[in-house]
Amino acid sequence: MSEYVKVAEIFGQHVFNDTVMQERLPKKIYRELKNTIEEGKELDLATADVIAHEMKEWAIEQGATHYTHWFQPLTGVTAEKHDSFISAPLESGKVLMSFSGKELIKGEPDASSFPSGGLRATFEARGYTAWDCTSPAFVRHDAGGATLCIPTAFCSYTGEALDQKTPLLRSMEAINTQALRLLRLFGNTTSKRVTPSVGPEQEYFLIDKEKYKKRKDLIFTGRTLFGAMPPKGQEMDDHYFGKIRSRVASYMKEVNQELWKLGVSAKTQHNEAAPAQHELAPIYAKVNVAVDHNQIIMQTLKSVANRHGMHCLLHEKPFAGVNGSGKHNNWSLTTDDGINLLEPGKTPHENVQFLLILTCILKAVDDYAELLRESAADVGNDHRLGANEAPPAIISVFLGDQLEDVIDQLVNTGMATHSIKSGTLETGVKTLPNLNKDTSDRNRTSPFAFTGNKFEFRMVGSSDSVAGPNVVLNTIVADAFREACDEMEKAEDLNLCIHDLIKKFATEHCRIIFNGNGYSQEWVEEAARRGLPNITNMVDAIPYLKDEKSIALFERFGVFTRAELESRVEIKYETYSKVINIEARSMIDIATKQIIPAVVKYTTVLANSINAVRQASDADVSVQVDLLNQTSSLLRESKTALEELKKLTEEAAAMEAGQEQAQFYNRKVMKAMEALRRPVDELEMLVDKDMWPMPSYGDLLFEV
Ligand code: ADP
Ligand code: MG
């Protein structure tokens, strides 16, 4: 029996959204809340009490028994502590359901167990969660029943940000202020707010749960630490956009329905480049909502997979030698009255406002390339960026032919007089319509590409929160706007000033534009000639977060204080070291307890069979002998590498936490891990499959 779902009916079913608020809140309260949401006005406790009450009533109707302040500490995932709605039992022995304005606005989880990077010693564990009313509350249903989730920001007792949300909201303020300044100078008197719009495309892998359970590396680290390449990889390109198999299709159907109920506008789904790899993209939303929704998407992908007998891998590189997963961050700026500031129009060379905004973005990305690169760094992403896979670790901007030509004109002559026309695409088939062509082709190798009316930042890793990259994007662009506005506000001839600024920014920062193949070795060399940074790993990227230039930038807009940046740097080094330490120890564990014993068994079988054949006949046993020799020598190599890895891991773990330790893990321990993996992967190709202690890449990738 198939049930049909009316999407429009279920969409937003579990969200305390605008419609619900209008329906349930007294008019005056509703207006006050809207003022808070739209203009950042402070909410008084009496109003909050009314909202809390209605929110609770609504949530209870949805089956909720608990509420939680849902927040995003610096662990990369969300955190929550559940409280039920019950009040202290009455004389009668009954309980009431209660939820106060205070409980809605402020929570106090024990903050001591979340990373704070020295901002808060464990003895002063106070941390507060504060309701972020700009992102709607929702009721989540799972095995534990239903819970009212209230999106919150998480701060220390002294107001320092301990989460992803707080700096994001601050950076939204920064770009709003500067973008409005700029719009006013162009004569716009009507727009009241400018907000970054973000659409993050989420890539993921799906594998069979029973096979997953047999891979300790996946269980402990989210990626395979061993594994020889299967005979077939992705070379046939037959998976990308291929027909979605029914098991996966029914999974996607349930993911979509769950997301729609939570007001997440899941839109696009398809198979990705690698076997077992897929993508889900929602319709873009205001960046703070997009960040929350992306967390909900990641959680939903995982939980639904579990119900379908599968496991969802969000790691950036679950399988070596196979395409990794990213999270393309599509970013644009939208006014409250619906203008996209990144819309070039048909004749961009005449669109002076667009040209200034565009050249400001070029300037921002060029001036702060290291910071932007750092914002996309996470431990897993090191296997994509700057490793043998794209996008490259070098930040560059792809503009497409039309805009690149406009910039060329500006740089060469100081004036842009024409825009290349896009034209129509003639299919040559009468029954097919001719299509209007986009003005630029796609360049999938560029880390930062203009795609018509938005930029697509492609470096972000699949498991990472998109908050960090957007904090940086918002702030660096705000800074370029600020610089332009400072000039414009004091100019005698505004038009001339704008003209000069566009030319200046285009000329000074055109080195960041690159329209060619970003995967090629020539580009690495060319980028070096242009003086563009090429930061190949997270440990080398981290220091840029707190160099004096970055501190000045973030402090200028109140996005981060020096202390907050320093704490984040500490947390990042520690996270790096911890992750590699877990990976190294997992390898040691698997090699010691599973792989070496299996290989020993196999050599014993070989040896016994050689003896048996020799006793029984004069048959040629040279193949068996060869195999035994080969296997034994790789076994020796593995054991030596294992001992070395053990030694280095112990040495690393004994070091004091911080930059040096992270570097040691990065330079020494990672090398030792590779040295162990090499002979083990070769052994996998020799040893009897029935004796190999875990499913192969082929089993994992092609038998979902
Ligand atoms: P692609 O062809 O790049 O894979 P997708 O359709 O998978 O494109 O994803 C594009 C993403 O960009 C979607 O999330 C979409 O909503 C988002 N997007 C579209 N327009 C804008 C915009 N103006 N600003 C921000 N994001 C946008
Ligand atoms: Mg896509």
mmCIF file of N, CA and C and ligand atoms in Angstrom, residues 196-203 240-241 265 267-270 272 279-285 328-334 340 342-343 442 444 451-456 458, ligand 1:
data_model
loop_
_atom_site.group_PDB
_atom_site.id
_atom_site.type_symbol
_atom_site.label_atom_id
_atom_site.label_comp_id
_atom_site.label_asym_id
_atom_site.label_seq_id
_atom_site.Cartn_x
_atom_site.Cartn_y
_atom_site.Cartn_z
ATOM 1 N N PRO A 196 22.514 38.016 4.677
ATOM 2 C CA PRO A 196 23.109 37.010 3.796
ATOM 3 C C PRO A 196 22.142 35.842 3.605
ATOM 4 N N SER A 197 21.974 35.418 2.369
ATOM 5 C CA SER A 197 21.172 34.225 2.073
ATOM 6 C C SER A 197 22.138 33.083 1.797
ATOM 7 N N VAL A 198 21.854 31.924 2.360
ATOM 8 C CA VAL A 198 22.780 30.811 2.170
ATOM 9 C C VAL A 198 22.023 29.529 1.839
ATOM 10 N N GLY A 199 22.514 28.832 0.847
ATOM 11 C CA GLY A 199 21.993 27.508 0.488
ATOM 12 C C GLY A 199 23.148 26.524 0.527
ATOM 13 N N PRO A 200 23.251 25.707 1.580
ATOM 14 C CA PRO A 200 24.362 24.746 1.649
ATOM 15 C C PRO A 200 23.960 23.409 1.034
ATOM 16 N N GLU A 201 24.705 22.949 0.049
ATOM 17 C CA GLU A 201 24.448 21.636 -0.557
ATOM 18 C C GLU A 201 25.188 20.586 0.262
ATOM 19 N N GLN A 202 24.456 19.594 0.710
ATOM 20 C CA GLN A 202 25.041 18.608 1.632
ATOM 21 C C GLN A 202 25.341 17.302 0.915
ATOM 22 N N GLU A 203 26.614 16.899 0.897
ATOM 23 C CA GLU A 203 26.968 15.601 0.314
ATOM 24 C C GLU A 203 27.131 14.568 1.424
ATOM 25 N N TYR A 240 27.038 9.369 -10.934
ATOM 26 C CA TYR A 240 26.665 10.780 -10.881
ATOM 27 C C TYR A 240 25.354 11.005 -11.629
ATOM 28 N N PHE A 241 24.381 11.529 -10.967
ATOM 29 C CA PHE A 241 23.063 11.802 -11.546
ATOM 30 C C PHE A 241 22.370 10.538 -12.073
ATOM 31 N N SER A 265 13.338 23.281 3.723
ATOM 32 C CA SER A 265 12.859 23.160 2.359
ATOM 33 C C SER A 265 13.775 22.299 1.510
ATOM 34 N N LYS A 267 15.059 20.376 -1.314
ATOM 35 C CA LYS A 267 14.640 20.658 -2.683
ATOM 36 C C LYS A 267 15.241 19.670 -3.683
ATOM 37 N N THR A 268 16.569 19.589 -3.694
ATOM 38 C CA THR A 268 17.240 18.839 -4.744
ATOM 39 C C THR A 268 17.925 17.608 -4.165
ATOM 40 N N GLN A 269 17.802 16.498 -4.853
ATOM 41 C CA GLN A 269 18.510 15.291 -4.414
ATOM 42 C C GLN A 269 19.018 14.544 -5.629
ATOM 43 N N HIS A 270 20.205 14.035 -5.513
ATOM 44 C CA HIS A 270 20.721 13.217 -6.618
ATOM 45 C C HIS A 270 21.905 12.389 -6.164
ATOM 46 N N GLU A 272 25.724 11.413 -6.293
ATOM 47 C CA GLU A 272 26.936 12.196 -6.535
ATOM 48 C C GLU A 272 27.961 11.379 -7.308
ATOM 49 N N GLU A 279 23.592 13.664 -2.679
ATOM 50 C CA GLU A 279 23.545 15.064 -2.259
ATOM 51 C C GLU A 279 22.120 15.493 -1.979
ATOM 52 N N LEU A 280 21.997 16.394 -1.005
ATOM 53 C CA LEU A 280 20.694 17.001 -0.724
ATOM 54 C C LEU A 280 20.900 18.503 -0.586
ATOM 55 N N ALA A 281 20.115 19.284 -1.329
ATOM 56 C CA ALA A 281 20.217 20.742 -1.196
ATOM 57 C C ALA A 281 18.856 21.330 -0.852
ATOM 58 N N PRO A 282 18.826 22.174 0.168
ATOM 59 C CA PRO A 282 17.573 22.875 0.483
ATOM 60 C C PRO A 282 17.496 24.161 -0.331
ATOM 61 N N ILE A 283 16.352 24.807 -0.318
ATOM 62 C CA ILE A 283 16.264 26.148 -0.903
ATOM 63 C C ILE A 283 16.950 27.107 0.071
ATOM 64 N N TYR A 284 17.659 28.056 -0.471
ATOM 65 C CA TYR A 284 18.427 28.944 0.407
ATOM 66 C C TYR A 284 17.540 29.702 1.394
ATOM 67 N N ALA A 285 18.143 30.081 2.519
ATOM 68 C CA ALA A 285 17.420 30.795 3.577
ATOM 69 C C ALA A 285 18.363 31.810 4.207
ATOM 70 N N HIS A 328 28.875 22.699 -0.452
ATOM 71 C CA HIS A 328 29.003 23.975 -1.168
ATOM 72 C C HIS A 328 28.130 25.026 -0.513
ATOM 73 N N ASN A 329 28.750 26.138 -0.168
ATOM 74 C CA ASN A 329 28.054 27.194 0.553
ATOM 75 C C ASN A 329 27.699 28.312 -0.436
ATOM 76 N N ASN A 330 26.452 28.311 -0.893
ATOM 77 C CA ASN A 330 25.992 29.347 -1.827
ATOM 78 C C ASN A 330 25.589 30.572 -1.031
ATOM 79 N N TRP A 331 26.146 31.706 -1.377
ATOM 80 C CA TRP A 331 26.013 32.911 -0.531
ATOM 81 C C TRP A 331 25.642 34.122 -1.375
ATOM 82 N N SER A 332 24.674 34.859 -0.932
ATOM 83 C CA SER A 332 24.349 36.132 -1.585
ATOM 84 C C SER A 332 23.817 37.094 -0.530
ATOM 85 N N LEU A 333 23.519 38.321 -0.938
ATOM 86 C CA LEU A 333 23.009 39.319 -0.001
ATOM 87 C C LEU A 333 21.638 39.780 -0.461
ATOM 88 N N THR A 334 20.669 39.712 0.437
ATOM 89 C CA THR A 334 19.299 40.040 0.055
ATOM 90 C C THR A 334 18.742 41.125 0.977
ATOM 91 N N ASN A 340 18.328 41.206 -4.574
ATOM 92 C CA ASN A 340 19.568 40.449 -4.433
ATOM 93 C C ASN A 340 20.718 41.343 -4.894
ATOM 94 N N LEU A 342 23.632 40.729 -5.434
ATOM 95 C CA LEU A 342 24.598 40.093 -6.334
ATOM 96 C C LEU A 342 23.995 39.817 -7.716
ATOM 97 N N GLU A 343 22.893 40.448 -7.993
ATOM 98 C CA GLU A 343 22.255 40.285 -9.309
ATOM 99 C C GLU A 343 22.889 41.282 -10.281
ATOM 100 N N ARG A 442 29.971 26.689 -16.044
ATOM 101 C CA ARG A 442 30.346 26.287 -14.697
ATOM 102 C C ARG A 442 31.843 26.054 -14.645
ATOM 103 N N ARG A 444 33.786 23.845 -12.057
ATOM 104 C CA ARG A 444 33.654 23.067 -10.833
ATOM 105 C C ARG A 444 34.970 22.921 -10.084
ATOM 106 N N THR A 451 28.117 32.283 -9.558
ATOM 107 C CA THR A 451 27.196 31.438 -10.324
ATOM 108 C C THR A 451 25.902 32.204 -10.618
ATOM 109 N N GLY A 452 26.064 33.331 -11.298
ATOM 110 C CA GLY A 452 24.891 34.039 -11.812
ATOM 111 C C GLY A 452 24.359 35.142 -10.924
ATOM 112 N N ASN A 453 24.050 34.816 -9.660
ATOM 113 C CA ASN A 453 23.595 35.856 -8.742
ATOM 114 C C ASN A 453 23.981 35.539 -7.310
ATOM 115 N N LYS A 454 25.013 34.717 -7.165
ATOM 116 C CA LYS A 454 25.496 34.304 -5.851
ATOM 117 C C LYS A 454 26.918 33.785 -5.990
ATOM 118 N N PHE A 455 27.627 33.714 -4.894
ATOM 119 C CA PHE A 455 28.926 33.056 -4.905
ATOM 120 C C PHE A 455 28.788 31.691 -4.260
ATOM 121 N N GLU A 456 29.533 30.742 -4.798
ATOM 122 C CA GLU A 456 29.498 29.396 -4.263
ATOM 123 C C GLU A 456 30.884 29.098 -3.674
ATOM 124 N N ARG A 458 33.138 26.567 -2.301
ATOM 125 C CA ARG A 458 33.088 25.114 -2.424
ATOM 126 C C ARG A 458 34.023 24.365 -1.482
HETATM 127 P P1 ADP B 1 24.396 23.062 -8.094
HETATM 128 O O1 ADP B 1 24.046 23.032 -9.531
HETATM 129 O O2 ADP B 1 25.433 24.074 -7.763
HETATM 130 O O3 ADP B 1 24.689 21.698 -7.530
HETATM 131 P P2 ADP B 1 22.039 23.048 -6.374
HETATM 132 O O4 ADP B 1 20.680 23.250 -6.922
HETATM 133 O O5 ADP B 1 22.430 21.692 -5.912
HETATM 134 O O6 ADP B 1 23.071 23.630 -7.436
HETATM 135 O O7 ADP B 1 22.253 24.024 -5.173
HETATM 136 C C1 ADP B 1 22.250 25.389 -5.298
HETATM 137 C C2 ADP B 1 21.977 25.984 -3.942
HETATM 138 O O8 ADP B 1 22.103 27.404 -4.055
HETATM 139 C C3 ADP B 1 20.545 25.739 -3.446
HETATM 140 O O9 ADP B 1 20.581 25.539 -2.064
HETATM 141 C C4 ADP B 1 19.870 27.031 -3.815
HETATM 142 O O10 ADP B 1 18.719 27.304 -3.045
HETATM 143 C C5 ADP B 1 20.956 28.007 -3.506
HETATM 144 N N1 ADP B 1 20.746 29.347 -4.077
HETATM 145 C C6 ADP B 1 20.092 29.680 -5.205
HETATM 146 N N2 ADP B 1 20.051 31.022 -5.353
HETATM 147 C C7 ADP B 1 20.691 31.556 -4.287
HETATM 148 C C8 ADP B 1 20.980 32.870 -3.836
HETATM 149 N N3 ADP B 1 20.596 33.931 -4.509
HETATM 150 N N4 ADP B 1 21.663 33.008 -2.691
HETATM 151 C C9 ADP B 1 22.059 31.946 -1.989
HETATM 152 N N5 ADP B 1 21.816 30.695 -2.348
HETATM 153 C C10 ADP B 1 21.143 30.482 -3.471
#
